[in-house]
Coordinates of C-alpha atoms (C1' of nucleotides) in Angstrom, one line a residue:
Chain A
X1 CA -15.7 67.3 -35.9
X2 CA -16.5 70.5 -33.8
X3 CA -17.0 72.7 -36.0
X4 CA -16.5 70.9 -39.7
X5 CA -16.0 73.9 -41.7
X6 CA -13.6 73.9 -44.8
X7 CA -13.9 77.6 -45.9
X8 CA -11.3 79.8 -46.2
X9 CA -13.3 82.1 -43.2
X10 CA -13.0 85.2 -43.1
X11 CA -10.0 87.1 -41.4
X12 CA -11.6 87.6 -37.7
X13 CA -14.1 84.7 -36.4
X14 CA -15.9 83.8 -33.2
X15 CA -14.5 80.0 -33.8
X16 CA -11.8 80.1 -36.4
X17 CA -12.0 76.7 -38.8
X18 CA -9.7 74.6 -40.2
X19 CA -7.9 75.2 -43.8
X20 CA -8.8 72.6 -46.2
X21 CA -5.4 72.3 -47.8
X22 CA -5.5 70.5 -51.8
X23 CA -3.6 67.8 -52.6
X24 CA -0.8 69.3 -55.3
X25 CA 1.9 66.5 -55.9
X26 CA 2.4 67.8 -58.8
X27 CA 3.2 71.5 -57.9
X28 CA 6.6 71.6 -55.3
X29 CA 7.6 67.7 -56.5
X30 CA 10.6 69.5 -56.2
X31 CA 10.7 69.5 -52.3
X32 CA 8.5 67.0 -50.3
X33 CA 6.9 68.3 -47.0
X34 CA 9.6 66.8 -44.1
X35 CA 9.1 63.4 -42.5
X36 CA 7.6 63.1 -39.3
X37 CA 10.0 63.4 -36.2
X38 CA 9.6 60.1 -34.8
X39 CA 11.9 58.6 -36.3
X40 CA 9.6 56.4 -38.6
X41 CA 10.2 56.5 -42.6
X42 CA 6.8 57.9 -43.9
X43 CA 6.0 60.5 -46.1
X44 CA 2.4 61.5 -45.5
X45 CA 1.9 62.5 -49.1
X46 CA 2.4 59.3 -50.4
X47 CA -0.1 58.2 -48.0
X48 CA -2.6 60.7 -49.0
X49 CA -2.7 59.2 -52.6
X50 CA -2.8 55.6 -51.9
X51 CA -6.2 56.7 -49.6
X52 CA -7.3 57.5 -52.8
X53 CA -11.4 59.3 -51.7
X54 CA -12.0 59.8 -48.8
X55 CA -9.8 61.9 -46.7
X56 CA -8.8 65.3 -46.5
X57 CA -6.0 67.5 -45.6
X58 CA -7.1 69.6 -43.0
X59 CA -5.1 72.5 -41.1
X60 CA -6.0 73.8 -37.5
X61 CA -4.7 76.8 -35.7
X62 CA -3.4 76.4 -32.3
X63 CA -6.0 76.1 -29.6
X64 CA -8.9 74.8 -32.3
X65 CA -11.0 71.8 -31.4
X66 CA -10.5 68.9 -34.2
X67 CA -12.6 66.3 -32.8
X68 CA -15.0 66.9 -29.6
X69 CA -16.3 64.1 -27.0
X70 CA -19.8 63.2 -28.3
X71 CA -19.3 63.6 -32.0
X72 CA -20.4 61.1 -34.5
X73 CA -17.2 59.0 -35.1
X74 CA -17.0 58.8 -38.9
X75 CA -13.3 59.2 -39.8
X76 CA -10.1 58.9 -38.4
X77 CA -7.1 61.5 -38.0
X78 CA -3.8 61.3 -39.0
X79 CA -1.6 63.9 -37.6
X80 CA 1.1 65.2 -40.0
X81 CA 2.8 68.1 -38.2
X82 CA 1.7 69.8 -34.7
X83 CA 1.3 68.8 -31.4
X84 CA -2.7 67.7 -30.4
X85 CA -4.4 67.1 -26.9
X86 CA -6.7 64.3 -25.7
X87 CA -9.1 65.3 -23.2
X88 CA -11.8 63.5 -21.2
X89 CA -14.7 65.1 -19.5
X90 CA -16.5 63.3 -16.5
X91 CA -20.5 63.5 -15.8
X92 CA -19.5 65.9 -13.1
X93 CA -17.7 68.0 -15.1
X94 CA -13.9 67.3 -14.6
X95 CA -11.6 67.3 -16.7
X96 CA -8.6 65.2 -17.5
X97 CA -5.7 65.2 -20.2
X98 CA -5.0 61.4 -21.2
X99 CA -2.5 62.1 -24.1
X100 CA -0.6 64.4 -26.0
X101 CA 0.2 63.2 -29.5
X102 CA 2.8 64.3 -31.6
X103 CA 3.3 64.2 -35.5
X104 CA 3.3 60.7 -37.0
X105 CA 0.2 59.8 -34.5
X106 CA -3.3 58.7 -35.1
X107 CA -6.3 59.7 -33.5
X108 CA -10.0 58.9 -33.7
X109 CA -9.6 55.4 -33.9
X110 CA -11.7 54.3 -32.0
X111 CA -13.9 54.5 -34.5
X112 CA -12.4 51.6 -36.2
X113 CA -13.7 49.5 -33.6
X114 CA -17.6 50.2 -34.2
X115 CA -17.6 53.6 -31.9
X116 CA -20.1 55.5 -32.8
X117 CA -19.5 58.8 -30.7
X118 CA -16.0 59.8 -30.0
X119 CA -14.9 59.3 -26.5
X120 CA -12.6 62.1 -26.0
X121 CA -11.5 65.7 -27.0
X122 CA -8.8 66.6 -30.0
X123 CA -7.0 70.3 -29.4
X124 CA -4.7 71.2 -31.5
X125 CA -1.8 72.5 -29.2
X126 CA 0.2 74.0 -31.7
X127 CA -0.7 74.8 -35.3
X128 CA -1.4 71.6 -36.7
X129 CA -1.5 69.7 -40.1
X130 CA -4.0 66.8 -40.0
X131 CA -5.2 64.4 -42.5
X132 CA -8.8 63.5 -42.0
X133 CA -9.8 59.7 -43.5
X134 CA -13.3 58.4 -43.3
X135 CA -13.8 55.2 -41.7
X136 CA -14.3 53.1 -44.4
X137 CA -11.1 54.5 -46.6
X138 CA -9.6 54.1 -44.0
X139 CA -10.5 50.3 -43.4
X140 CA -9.9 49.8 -47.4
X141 CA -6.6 51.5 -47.4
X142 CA -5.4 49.3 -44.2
X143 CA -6.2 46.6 -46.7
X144 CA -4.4 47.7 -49.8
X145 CA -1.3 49.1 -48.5
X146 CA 1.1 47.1 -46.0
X147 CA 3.2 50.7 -45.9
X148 CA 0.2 51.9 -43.9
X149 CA -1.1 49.2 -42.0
X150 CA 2.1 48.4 -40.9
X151 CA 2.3 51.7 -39.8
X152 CA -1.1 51.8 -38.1
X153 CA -0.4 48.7 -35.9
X154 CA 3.0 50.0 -34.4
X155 CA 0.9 53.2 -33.4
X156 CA -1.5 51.2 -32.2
X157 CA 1.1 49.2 -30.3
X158 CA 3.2 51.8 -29.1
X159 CA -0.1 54.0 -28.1
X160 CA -0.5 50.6 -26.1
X161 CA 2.4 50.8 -24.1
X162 CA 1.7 54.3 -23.3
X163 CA -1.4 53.5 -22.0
X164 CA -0.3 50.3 -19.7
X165 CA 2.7 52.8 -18.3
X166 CA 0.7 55.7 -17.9
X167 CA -2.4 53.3 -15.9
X168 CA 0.7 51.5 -13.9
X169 CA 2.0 55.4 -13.1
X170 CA -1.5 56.1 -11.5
X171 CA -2.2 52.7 -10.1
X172 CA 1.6 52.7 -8.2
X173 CA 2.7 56.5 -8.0
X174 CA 1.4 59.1 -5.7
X175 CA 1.0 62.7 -7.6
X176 CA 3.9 64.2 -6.8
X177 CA 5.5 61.1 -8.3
X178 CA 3.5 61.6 -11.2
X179 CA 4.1 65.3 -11.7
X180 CA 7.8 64.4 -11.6
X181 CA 7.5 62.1 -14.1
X182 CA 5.0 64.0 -16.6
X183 CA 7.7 66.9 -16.3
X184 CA 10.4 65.0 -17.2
X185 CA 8.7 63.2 -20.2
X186 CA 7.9 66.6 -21.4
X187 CA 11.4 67.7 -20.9
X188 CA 12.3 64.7 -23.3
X189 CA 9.6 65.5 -25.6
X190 CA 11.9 64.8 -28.9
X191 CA 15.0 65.4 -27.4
X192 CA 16.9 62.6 -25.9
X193 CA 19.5 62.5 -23.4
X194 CA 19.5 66.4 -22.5
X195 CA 20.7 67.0 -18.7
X196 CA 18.2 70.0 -18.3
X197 CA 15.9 71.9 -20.8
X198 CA 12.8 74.3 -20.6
X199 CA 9.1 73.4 -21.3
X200 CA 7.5 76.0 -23.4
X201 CA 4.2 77.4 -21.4
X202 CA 2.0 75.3 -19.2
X203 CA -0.2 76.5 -16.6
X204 CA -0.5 74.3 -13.3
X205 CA -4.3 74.0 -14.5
X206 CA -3.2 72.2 -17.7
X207 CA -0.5 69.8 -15.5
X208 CA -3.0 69.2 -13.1
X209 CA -5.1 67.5 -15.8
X210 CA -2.1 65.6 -17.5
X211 CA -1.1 64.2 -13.5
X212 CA -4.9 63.5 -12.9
X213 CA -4.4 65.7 -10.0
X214 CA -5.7 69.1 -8.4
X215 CA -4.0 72.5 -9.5
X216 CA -3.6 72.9 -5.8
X217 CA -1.5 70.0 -5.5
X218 CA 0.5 70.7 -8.3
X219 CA 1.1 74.4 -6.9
X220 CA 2.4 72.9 -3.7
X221 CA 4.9 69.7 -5.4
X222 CA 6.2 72.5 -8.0
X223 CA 7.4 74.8 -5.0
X224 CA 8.7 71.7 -3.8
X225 CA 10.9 70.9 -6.9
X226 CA 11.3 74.6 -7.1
X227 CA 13.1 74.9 -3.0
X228 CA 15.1 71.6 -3.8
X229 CA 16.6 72.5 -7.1
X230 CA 14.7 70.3 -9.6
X231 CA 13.3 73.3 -11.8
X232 CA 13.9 76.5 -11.8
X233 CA 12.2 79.3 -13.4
X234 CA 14.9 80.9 -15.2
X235 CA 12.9 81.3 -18.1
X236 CA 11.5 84.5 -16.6
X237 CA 8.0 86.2 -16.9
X238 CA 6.8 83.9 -20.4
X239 CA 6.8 81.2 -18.6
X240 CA 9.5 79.2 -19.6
X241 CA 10.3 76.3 -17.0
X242 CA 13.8 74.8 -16.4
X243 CA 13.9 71.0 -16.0
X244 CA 17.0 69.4 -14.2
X245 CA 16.3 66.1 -15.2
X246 CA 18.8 64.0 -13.2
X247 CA 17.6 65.8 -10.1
X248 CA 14.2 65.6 -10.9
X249 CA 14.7 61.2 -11.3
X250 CA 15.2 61.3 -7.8
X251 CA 12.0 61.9 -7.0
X252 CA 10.7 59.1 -9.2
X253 CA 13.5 56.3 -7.9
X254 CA 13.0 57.8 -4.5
Chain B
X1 CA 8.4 32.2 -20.3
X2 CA 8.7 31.3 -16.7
X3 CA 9.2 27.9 -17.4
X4 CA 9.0 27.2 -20.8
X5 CA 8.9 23.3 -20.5
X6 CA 7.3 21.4 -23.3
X7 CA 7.8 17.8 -22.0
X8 CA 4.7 15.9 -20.7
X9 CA 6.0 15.9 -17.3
X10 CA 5.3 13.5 -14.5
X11 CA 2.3 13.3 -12.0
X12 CA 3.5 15.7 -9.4
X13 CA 6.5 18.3 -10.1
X14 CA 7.1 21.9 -8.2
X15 CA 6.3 24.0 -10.7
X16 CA 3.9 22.6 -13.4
X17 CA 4.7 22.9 -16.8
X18 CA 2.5 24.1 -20.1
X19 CA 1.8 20.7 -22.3
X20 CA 2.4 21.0 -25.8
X21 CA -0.7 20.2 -28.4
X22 CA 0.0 18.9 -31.5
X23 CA -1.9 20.0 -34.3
X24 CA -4.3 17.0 -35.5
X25 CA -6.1 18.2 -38.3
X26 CA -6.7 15.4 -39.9
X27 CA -7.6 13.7 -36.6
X28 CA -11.3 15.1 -35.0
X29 CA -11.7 17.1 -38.3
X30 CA -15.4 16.1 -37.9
X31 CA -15.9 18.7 -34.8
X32 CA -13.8 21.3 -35.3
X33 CA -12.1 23.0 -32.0
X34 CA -15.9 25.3 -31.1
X35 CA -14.9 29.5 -31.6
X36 CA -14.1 32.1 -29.3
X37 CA -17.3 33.4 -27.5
X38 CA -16.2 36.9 -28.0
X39 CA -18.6 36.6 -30.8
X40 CA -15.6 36.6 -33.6
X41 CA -16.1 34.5 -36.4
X42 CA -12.4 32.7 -36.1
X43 CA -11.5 29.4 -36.0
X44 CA -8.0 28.6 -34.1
X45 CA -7.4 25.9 -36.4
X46 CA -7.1 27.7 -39.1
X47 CA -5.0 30.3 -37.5
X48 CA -2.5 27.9 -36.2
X49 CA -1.9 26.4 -40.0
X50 CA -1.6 29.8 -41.6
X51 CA 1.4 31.2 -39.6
X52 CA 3.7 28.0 -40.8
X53 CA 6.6 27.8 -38.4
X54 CA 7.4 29.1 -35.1
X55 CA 4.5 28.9 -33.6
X56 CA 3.1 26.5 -31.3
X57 CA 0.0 25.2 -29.1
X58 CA 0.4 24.9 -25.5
X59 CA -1.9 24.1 -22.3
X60 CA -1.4 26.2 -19.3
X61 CA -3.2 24.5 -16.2
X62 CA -5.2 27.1 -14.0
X63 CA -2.4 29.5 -11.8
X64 CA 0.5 28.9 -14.1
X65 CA 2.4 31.5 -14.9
X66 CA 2.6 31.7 -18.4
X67 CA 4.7 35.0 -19.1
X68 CA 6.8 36.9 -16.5
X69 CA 7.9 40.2 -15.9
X70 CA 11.4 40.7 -16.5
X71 CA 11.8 38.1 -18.9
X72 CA 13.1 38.4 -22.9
X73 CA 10.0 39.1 -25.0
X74 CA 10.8 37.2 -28.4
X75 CA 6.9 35.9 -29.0
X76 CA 2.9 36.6 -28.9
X77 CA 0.5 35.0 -27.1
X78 CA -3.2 34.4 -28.5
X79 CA -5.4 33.0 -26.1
X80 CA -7.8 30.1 -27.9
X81 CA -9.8 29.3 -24.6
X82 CA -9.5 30.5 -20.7
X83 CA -8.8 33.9 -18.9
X84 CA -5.5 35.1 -18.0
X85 CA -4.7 37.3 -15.7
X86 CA -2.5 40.6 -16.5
X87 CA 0.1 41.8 -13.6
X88 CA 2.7 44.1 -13.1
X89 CA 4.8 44.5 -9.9
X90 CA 6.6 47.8 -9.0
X91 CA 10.1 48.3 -7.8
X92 CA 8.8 48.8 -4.2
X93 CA 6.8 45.6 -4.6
X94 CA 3.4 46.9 -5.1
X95 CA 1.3 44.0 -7.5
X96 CA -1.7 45.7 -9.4
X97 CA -4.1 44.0 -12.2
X98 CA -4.0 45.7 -15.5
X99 CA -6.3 43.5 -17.1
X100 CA -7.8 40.0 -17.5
X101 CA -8.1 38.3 -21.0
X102 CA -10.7 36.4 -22.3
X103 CA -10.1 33.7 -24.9
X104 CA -9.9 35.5 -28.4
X105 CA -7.6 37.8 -26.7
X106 CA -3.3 38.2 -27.7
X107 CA -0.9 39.3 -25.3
X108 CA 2.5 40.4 -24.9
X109 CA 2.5 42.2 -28.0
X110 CA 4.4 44.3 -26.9
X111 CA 7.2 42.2 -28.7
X112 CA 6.3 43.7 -31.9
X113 CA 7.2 47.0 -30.9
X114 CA 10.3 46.4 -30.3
X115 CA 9.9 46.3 -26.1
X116 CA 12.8 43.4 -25.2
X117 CA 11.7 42.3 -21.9
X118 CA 8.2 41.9 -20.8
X119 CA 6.9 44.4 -18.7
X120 CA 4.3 42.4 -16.7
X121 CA 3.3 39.1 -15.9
X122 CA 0.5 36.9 -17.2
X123 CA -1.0 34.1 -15.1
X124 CA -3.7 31.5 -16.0
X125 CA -7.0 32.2 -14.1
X126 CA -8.4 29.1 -15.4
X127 CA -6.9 26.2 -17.5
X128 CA -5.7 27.7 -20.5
X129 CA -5.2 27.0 -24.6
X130 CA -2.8 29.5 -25.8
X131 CA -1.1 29.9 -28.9
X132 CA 2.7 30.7 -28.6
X133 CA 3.9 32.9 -31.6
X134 CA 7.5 33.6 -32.5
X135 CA 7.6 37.2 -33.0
X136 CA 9.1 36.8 -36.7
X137 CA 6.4 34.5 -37.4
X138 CA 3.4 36.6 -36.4
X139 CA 5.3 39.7 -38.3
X140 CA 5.1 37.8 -41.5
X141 CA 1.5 36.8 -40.6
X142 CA 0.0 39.8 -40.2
X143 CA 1.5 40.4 -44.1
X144 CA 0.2 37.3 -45.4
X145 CA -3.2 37.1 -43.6
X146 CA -5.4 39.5 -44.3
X147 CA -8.0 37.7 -41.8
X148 CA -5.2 37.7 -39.1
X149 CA -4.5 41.0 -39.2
X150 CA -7.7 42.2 -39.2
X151 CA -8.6 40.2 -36.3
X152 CA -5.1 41.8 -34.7
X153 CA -6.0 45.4 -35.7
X154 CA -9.7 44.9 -33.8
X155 CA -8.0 43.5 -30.7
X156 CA -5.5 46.0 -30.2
X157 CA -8.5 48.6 -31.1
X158 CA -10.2 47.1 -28.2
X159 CA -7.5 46.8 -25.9
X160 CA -6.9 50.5 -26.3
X161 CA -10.3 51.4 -25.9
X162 CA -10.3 49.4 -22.5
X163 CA -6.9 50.7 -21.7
X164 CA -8.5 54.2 -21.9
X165 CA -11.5 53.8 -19.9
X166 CA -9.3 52.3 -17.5
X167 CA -7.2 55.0 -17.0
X168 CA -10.2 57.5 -17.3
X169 CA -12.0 55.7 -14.7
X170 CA -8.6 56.4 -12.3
X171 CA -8.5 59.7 -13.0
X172 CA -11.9 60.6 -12.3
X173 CA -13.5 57.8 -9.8
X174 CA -13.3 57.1 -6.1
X175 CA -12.1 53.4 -4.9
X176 CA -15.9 53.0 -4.4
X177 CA -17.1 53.2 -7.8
X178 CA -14.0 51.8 -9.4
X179 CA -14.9 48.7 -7.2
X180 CA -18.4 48.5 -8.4
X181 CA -17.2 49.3 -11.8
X182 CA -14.7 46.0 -11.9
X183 CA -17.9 44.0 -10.3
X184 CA -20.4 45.0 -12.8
X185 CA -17.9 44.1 -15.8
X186 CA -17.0 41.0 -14.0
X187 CA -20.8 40.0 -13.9
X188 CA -21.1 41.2 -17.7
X189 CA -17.8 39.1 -18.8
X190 CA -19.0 37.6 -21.9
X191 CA -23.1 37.6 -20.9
X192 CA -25.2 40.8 -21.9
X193 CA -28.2 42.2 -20.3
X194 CA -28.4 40.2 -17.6
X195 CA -29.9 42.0 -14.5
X196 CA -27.6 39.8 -11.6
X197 CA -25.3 37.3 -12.0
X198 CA -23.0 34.8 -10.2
X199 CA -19.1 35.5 -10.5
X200 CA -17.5 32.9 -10.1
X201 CA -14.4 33.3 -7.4
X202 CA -12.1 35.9 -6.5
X203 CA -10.5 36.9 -3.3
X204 CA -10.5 40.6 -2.1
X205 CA -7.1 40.6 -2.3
X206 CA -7.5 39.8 -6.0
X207 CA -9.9 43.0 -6.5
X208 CA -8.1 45.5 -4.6
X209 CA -5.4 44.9 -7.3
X210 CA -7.5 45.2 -9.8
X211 CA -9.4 48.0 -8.4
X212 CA -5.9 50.0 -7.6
X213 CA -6.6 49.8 -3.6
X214 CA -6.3 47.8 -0.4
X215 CA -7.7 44.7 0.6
X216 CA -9.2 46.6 3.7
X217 CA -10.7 49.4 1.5
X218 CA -12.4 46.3 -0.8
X219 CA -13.6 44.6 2.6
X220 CA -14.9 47.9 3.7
X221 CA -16.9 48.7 0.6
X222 CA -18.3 45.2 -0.2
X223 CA -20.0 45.0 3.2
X224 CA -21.3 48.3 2.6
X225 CA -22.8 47.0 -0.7
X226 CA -23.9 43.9 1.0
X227 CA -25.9 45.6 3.4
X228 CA -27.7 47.9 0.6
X229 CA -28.4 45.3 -1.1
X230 CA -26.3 45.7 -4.4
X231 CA -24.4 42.1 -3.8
X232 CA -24.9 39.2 -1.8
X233 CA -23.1 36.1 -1.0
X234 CA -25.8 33.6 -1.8
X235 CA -23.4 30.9 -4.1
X236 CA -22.6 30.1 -0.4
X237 CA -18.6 28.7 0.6
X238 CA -17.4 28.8 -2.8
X239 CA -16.9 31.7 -3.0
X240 CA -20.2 32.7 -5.5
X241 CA -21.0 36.4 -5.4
X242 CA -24.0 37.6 -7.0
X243 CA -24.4 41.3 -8.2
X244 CA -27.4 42.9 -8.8
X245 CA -26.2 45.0 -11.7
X246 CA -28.8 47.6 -11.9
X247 CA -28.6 48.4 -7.8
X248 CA -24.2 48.1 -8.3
X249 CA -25.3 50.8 -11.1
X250 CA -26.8 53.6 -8.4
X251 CA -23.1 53.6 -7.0
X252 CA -21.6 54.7 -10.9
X253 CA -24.1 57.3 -11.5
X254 CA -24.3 58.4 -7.5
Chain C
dC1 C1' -9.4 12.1 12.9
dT2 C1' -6.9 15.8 14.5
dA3 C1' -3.7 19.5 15.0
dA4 C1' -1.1 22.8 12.7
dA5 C1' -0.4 25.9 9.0
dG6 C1' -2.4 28.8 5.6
dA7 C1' -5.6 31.6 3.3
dT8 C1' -9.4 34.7 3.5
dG9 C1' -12.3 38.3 5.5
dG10 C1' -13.9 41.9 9.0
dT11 C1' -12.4 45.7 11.8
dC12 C1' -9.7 49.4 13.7
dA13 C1' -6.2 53.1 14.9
dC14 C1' -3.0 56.0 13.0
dG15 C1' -0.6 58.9 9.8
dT16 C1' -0.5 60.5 5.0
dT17 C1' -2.4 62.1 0.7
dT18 C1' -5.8 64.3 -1.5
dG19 C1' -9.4 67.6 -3.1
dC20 C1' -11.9 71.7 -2.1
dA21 C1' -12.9 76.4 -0.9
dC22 C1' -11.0 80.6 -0.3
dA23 C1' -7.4 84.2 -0.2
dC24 C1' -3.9 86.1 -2.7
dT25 C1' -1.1 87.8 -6.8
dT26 C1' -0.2 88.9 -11.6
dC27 C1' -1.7 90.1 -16.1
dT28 C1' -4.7 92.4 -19.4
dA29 C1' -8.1 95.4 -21.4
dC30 C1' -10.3 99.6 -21.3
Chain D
dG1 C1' -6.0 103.3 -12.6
dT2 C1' -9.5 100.0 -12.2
dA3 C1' -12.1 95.9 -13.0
dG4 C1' -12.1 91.5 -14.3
dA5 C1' -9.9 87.4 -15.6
dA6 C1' -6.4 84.2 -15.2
dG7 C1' -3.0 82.0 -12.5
dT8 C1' -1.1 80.8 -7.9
dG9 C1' -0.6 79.7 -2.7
dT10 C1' -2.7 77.7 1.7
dG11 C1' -5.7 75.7 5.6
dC12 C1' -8.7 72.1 6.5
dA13 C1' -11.8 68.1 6.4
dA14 C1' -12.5 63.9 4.0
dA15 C1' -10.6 60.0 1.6
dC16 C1' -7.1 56.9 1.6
dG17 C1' -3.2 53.4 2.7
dT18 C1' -0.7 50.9 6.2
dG19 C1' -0.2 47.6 9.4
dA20 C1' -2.1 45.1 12.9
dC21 C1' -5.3 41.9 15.2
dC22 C1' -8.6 38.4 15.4
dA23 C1' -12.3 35.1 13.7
dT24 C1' -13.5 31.8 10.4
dC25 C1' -12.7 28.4 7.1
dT26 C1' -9.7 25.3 4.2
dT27 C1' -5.8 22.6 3.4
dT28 C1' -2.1 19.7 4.7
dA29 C1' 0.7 16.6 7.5
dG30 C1' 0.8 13.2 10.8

DNA sequence: CTAAAGATGGTCACGTTTGCACACTTCTAC
DNA sequence: GTAGAAGTGTGCAAACGTGACCATCTTTAG
């Protein structure tokens, strides 16, 4: 981990560390933290028992580093609630954003696989709940419990498919296609079937990244969209970005 | 499947069909089917007995088709000994390369998460063993055997891994060195540390899918490495291209 | 054996897409 | 207000894809 502290820290710091939060089943039996989202049945505390030692429930404020590319890769993350970005830095320096996970996702796993150092970047993008298993509970655990593993090989699959679409998007699509189609599957990010909706805050710098593109390009397509209708900016000065999503698929079916 | 014909078939027919194996355990039980070389300690065999019903052994000769795009997905593949080929085709016709499978390998597993139609195509590259796997069947698998799954869990660990550097090496590397990237790992395929090698045949047209380019850019780059010296054409007409991997290396790291 | 058809590879001209550097605007802190 | 940082718009040269043409080699049909 970046910084693998688990103190409380104090109330103003340069780097501010994650919240080791305890384990209380006992306490608030009464009302079990929610599901995740995703429409799978899981509830992480059961899983945090059947681990039995090894992990550790971990909390990171929005913006904190939870794994960085280069680290030892000792443990695998779980994320329970929050929104977390996978980055990539080249040699030379660039950067690019090659996933954005939501709760219900695992990260880290490379490790798993006999990586030693981790290949990528976790940020939390949100404040974000995170369950951190060592490698070898975690391996044990897969073992014991089908709940889990079962669990662990349709994220494994699913993360997959993501993968094959988003190498297909850069192998067929030019960027503008791209951008159109990063937008819109932000857009749909947990919501399903909604005409238009609005993207919280994203600079072009962070979109840029996500496309695999220069901010420059993405400064020109977005006008684009903008002069033809696709988006709008109706959110005003915080940044809030209107999607017209029907529009918007025009661009990707051309 | 494209053509999912079990009979023998005669001599010479269009479009050639995968023969079925029957399991002969008791028959050659003296010399047992040799392992994967991925250097997994698996035996096929054994595999094959353990998933009971609905699965079944098939032989693919070299260029078959064995999946294709567009058709139901209602089974896995596991590859016991050959390479496949990985393709998808756009809606604007477009064909690119997402990967190529050596034996030890599953594919179109995307079944098991629930995708209904398969989203590329998967081609024999040489003559191939493959394992056919009703999707039920491998589902009660993976709960039964703890040796399949953990052998499922690696390969989908690797694939990932693979799929990321794939799409990191997109997002961050000119046509040039993704080229001399896809020749260095074709020289490496299943040999380590060896400084050049022969590989084997493969038309440009072939690489600039793989590569994400055109033919004319591959034609353009490989006589550039030909005359530095990085490959040369010494197998002769076959079609045998050696790389000198520590010389195709100076490209990566410029 | 030979001619025709097909596949592969080398090259080029042209228009498009892309990344980079720089100029500009907006926001924020003091 | 002013300085600096962060975010955004734009011109231009390099990289790229397209489509074409031809040479070479292989395969097929007769």
């Amino acid at each position: 981990m970046a910084s693998p502290r688990e103190s409380k820290g104090s109330t103003k710091i340069a780097v501010p560390a994650p919240i080791e939060q305890k384990s209380r089943r006992t306490r608030n039996s009464t009302r079990p933290p929610p599901a995740p989202k995703n429409g799978r049945q899981f509830d992480p505390q059961v899983f945090l028992d059947t681990i039995g030692e090894g992990r550790k429930a971990l909390l990171f404020p929005n913006k904190q580093t939870i794994m960085a590319q280069g680290d030892p890769a000792d443990a695998v993350f779980y994320l329970r609630t929050g929104k977390v970005r996978l980055t990539v830095v080249s040699k030379d320096g660039k950067e690019a954003t090659i996933g954005i996970l939501s709760d219900g996702s695992f990260f880290g796993e490379g490790a798993l696989a006999g990586q030693s150092l981790r290949m990528s970047s976790a940020t939390a993008m949100t404040d974000c709940a995170v369950l951190r298993i060592e490698k070898k509970a975690m391996v044990d655990a897969l073992h014991r419990e089908h709940t889990l593993s079962d669990l662990f090989v349709a994220y494994l699959l699913t993360r997959n498919i993501r993968y094959e679409e988003d190498l297909v998007d850069q192998l067929f699509n030019s960027s503008e296609k791209r951008l159109a189609r990063a937008l819109l599957m932000l857009a749909h990010f947990g919501k399903e079937g909604i005409p238009e909706s609005v993207i919280p805050k994203l600079c072009q710098e962070t979109l840029a990244e996500m496309v695999g593109t220069t901010r420059s390009r993405v400064s020109f397509f977005m006008n684009r969209f903008r002069k033809l209708g696709f988006i709008d900016y109706a959110g005003g000065a915080e940044g809030g970005l209107r999607v017209h999503s029907s529009l918007l698929n025009v661009v990707l079916h051309d």
